[in-house]
Tab-separated table of C-alpha atoms in Angstrom:
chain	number	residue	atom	x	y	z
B	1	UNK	CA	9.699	50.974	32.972
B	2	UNK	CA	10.074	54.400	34.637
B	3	UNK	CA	13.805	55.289	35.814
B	4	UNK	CA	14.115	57.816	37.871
B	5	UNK	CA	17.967	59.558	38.426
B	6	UNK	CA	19.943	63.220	38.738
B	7	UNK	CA	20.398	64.638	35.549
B	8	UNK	CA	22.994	67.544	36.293
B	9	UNK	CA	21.496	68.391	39.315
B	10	UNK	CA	17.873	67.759	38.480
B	11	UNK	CA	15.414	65.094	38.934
B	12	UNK	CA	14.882	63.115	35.563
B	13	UNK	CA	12.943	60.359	34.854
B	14	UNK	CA	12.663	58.187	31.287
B	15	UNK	CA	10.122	55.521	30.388
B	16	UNK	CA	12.420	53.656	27.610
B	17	UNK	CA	13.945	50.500	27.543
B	18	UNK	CA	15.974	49.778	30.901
B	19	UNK	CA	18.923	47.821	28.568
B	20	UNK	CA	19.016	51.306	26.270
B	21	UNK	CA	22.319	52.637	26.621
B	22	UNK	CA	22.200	55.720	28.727
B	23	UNK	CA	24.241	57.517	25.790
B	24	UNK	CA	20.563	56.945	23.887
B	25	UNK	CA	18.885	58.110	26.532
B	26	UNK	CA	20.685	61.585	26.962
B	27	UNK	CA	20.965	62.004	23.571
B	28	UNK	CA	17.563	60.807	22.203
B	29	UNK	CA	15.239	60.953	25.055
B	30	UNK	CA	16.633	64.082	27.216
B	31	UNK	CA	17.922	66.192	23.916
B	32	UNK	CA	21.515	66.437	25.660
B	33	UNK	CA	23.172	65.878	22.535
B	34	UNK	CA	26.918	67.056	23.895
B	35	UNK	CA	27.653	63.711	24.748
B	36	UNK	CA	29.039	62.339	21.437
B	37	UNK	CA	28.674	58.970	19.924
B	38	UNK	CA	32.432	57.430	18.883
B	39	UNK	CA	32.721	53.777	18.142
B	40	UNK	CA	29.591	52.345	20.690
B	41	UNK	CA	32.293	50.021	22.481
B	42	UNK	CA	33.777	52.072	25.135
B	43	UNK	CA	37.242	52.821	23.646
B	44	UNK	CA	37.360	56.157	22.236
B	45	UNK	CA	35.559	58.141	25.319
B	46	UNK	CA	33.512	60.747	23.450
B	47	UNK	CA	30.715	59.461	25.587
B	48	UNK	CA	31.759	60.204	28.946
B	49	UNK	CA	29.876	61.641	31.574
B	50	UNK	CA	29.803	61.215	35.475
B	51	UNK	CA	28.115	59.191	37.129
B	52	UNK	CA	28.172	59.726	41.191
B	53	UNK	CA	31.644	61.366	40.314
B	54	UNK	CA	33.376	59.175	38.304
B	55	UNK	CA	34.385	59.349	34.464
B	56	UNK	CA	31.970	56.687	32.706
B	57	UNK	CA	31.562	55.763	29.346
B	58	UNK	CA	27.741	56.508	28.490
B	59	UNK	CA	27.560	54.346	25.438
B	60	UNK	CA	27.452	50.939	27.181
B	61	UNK	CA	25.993	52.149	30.303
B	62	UNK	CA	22.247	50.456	30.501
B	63	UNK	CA	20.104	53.069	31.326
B	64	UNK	CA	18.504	50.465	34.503
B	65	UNK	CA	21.875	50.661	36.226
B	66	UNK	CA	21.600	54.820	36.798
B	67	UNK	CA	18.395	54.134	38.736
B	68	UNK	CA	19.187	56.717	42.056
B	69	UNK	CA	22.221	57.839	40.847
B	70	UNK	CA	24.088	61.384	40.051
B	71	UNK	CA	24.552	61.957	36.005
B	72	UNK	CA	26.177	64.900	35.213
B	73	UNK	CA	26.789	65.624	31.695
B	74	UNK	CA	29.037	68.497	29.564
B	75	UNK	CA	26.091	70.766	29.506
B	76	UNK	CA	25.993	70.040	33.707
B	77	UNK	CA	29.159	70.603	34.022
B	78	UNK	CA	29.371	74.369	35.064
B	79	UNK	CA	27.047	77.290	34.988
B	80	UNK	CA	28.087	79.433	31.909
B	81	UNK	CA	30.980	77.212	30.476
B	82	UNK	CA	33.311	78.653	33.441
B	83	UNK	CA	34.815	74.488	35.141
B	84	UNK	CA	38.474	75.032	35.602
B	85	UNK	CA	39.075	72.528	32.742
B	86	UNK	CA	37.112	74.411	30.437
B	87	UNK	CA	38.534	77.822	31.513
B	88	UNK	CA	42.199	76.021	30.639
B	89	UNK	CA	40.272	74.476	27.343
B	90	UNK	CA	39.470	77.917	26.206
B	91	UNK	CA	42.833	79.341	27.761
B	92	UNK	CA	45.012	77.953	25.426
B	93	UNK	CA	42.555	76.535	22.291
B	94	UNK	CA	42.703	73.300	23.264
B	95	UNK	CA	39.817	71.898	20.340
B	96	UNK	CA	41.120	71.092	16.672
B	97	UNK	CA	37.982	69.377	15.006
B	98	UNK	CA	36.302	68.997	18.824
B	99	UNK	CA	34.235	65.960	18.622
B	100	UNK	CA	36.057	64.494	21.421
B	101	UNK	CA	36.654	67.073	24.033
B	102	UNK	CA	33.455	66.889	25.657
B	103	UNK	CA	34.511	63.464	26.718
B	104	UNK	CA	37.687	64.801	26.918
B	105	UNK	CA	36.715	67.293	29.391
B	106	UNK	CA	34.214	65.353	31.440
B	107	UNK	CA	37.548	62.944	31.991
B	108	UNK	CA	40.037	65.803	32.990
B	109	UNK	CA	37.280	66.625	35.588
B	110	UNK	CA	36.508	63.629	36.901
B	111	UNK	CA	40.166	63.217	37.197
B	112	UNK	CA	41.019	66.725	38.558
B	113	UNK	CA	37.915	65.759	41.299
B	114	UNK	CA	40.004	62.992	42.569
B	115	UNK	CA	43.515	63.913	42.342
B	116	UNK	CA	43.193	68.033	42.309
B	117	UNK	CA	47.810	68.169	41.328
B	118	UNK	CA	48.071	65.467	39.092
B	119	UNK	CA	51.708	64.593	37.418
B	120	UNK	CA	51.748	63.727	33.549
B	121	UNK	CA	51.779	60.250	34.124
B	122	UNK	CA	48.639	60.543	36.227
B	123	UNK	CA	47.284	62.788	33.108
B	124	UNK	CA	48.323	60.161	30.644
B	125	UNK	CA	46.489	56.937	32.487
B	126	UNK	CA	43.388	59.025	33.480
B	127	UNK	CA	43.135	60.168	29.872
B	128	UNK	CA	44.419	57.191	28.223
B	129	UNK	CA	40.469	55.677	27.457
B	130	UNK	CA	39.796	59.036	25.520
B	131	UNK	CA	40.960	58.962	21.840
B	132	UNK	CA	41.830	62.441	19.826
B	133	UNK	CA	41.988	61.704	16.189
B	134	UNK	CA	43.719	65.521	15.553
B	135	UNK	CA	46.024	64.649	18.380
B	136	UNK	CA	45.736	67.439	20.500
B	137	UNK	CA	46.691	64.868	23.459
B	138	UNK	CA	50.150	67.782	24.775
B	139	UNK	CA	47.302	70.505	24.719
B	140	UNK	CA	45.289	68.441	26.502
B	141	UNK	CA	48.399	67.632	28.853
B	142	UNK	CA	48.952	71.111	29.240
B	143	UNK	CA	45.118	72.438	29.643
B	144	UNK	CA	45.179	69.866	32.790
B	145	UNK	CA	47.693	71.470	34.417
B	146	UNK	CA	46.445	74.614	34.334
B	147	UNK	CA	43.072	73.663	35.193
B	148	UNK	CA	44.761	72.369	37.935
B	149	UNK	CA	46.215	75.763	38.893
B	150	UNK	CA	42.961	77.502	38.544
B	151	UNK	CA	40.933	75.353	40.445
B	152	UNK	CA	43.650	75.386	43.474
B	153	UNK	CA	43.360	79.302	43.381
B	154	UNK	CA	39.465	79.209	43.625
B	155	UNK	CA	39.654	76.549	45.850
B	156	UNK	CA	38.649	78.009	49.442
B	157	UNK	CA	41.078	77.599	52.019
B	158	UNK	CA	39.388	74.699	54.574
B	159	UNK	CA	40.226	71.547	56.169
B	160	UNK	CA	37.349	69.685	54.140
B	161	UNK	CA	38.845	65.966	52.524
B	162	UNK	CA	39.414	67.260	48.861
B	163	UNK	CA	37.454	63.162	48.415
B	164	UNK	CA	34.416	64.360	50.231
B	165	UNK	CA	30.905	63.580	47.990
B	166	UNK	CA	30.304	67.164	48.584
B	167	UNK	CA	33.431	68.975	47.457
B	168	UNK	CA	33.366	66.715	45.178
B	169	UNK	CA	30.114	67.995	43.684
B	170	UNK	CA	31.443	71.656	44.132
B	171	UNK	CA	34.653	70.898	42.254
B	172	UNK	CA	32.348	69.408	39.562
B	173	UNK	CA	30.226	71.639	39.232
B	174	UNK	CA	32.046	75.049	39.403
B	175	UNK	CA	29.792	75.126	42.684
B	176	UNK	CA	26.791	75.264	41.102
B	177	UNK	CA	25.460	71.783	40.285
């Protein structure tokens, strides 16, 4: 069965499975192997990606239920590594052992999309599905902030709804998705 979807900004379409999880998919099928496999049950978050926006986990995702939707993935994140959130990642060395923080990033994006000044305890519930075993988690704390900052200073200065599908995109995508 042919699925057709967005994959970071590009038309994809598979012919697998439609109950193969869409982790699988990327991973296997597309060769987008920054999405990480963690514990195949949804509660460590190394498999996060977007989907239409929001922070998903990929690894119980059926690939049938992307059908027409927006995936966006680490590698679709930004053009040349240069999100706000990975800016701040890089900023202040953010990775220990790093298998998690490209679900840890695609969460501090999808969060910074919504909610562009978030306090710690908005940090701490928006991050709370995404597991670090080095405990990086007040780096992580920190790295969100000053994503924040950045992304406020590059923001341009209009009356758009910060909720809008398409600054939402732009936000995502360093503007380039």
């Amino acid at each position: 069965m042919a699925i057709h979807f967005t994959l970071n900004g590009k038309p994809a379409t598979v012919d697998v499975n439609p109950d193969m999880p869409l982790l699988w998919v990327l991973r296997d099928a597309l060769n987008m192997t920054g999405t990480k496999f963690g514990c195949g049950m949804a509660l460590c978050g190394a498999c996060t990606v977007h989907i239409n926006g929001d922070a998903t986990r990929s690894c119980i995702t059926p690939i049938s239920s992307v059908a027409g939707k927006r995936i966006t993935t680490i590698e679709g994140l930004s053009a040349g590594d240069n999100h706000p959130v990975q800016q701040a990642w890089k900023e202040i060395d953010v990775p220990q052992c790093g298998y998690c923080q490209s679900g840890q990033i695609m969460s501090a994006a999808a969060l910074l999309a919504k909610t562009p000044k978030p306090t710690d305890a908005q940090i701490d519930d928006a991050m709370s599905g995404n597991i670090c075993r080095c405990g990086t988690y007040p780096r992580i704390r920190h790295a969100i902030h000053i994503a924040a900052e950045i992304q406020a200073k590059a923001a341009p200065k209009t009356s758009a709804s910060a909720g809008s599908p398409d600054s939402e995109t732009a936000v995502l995508a360093g503007g380039a998705e």
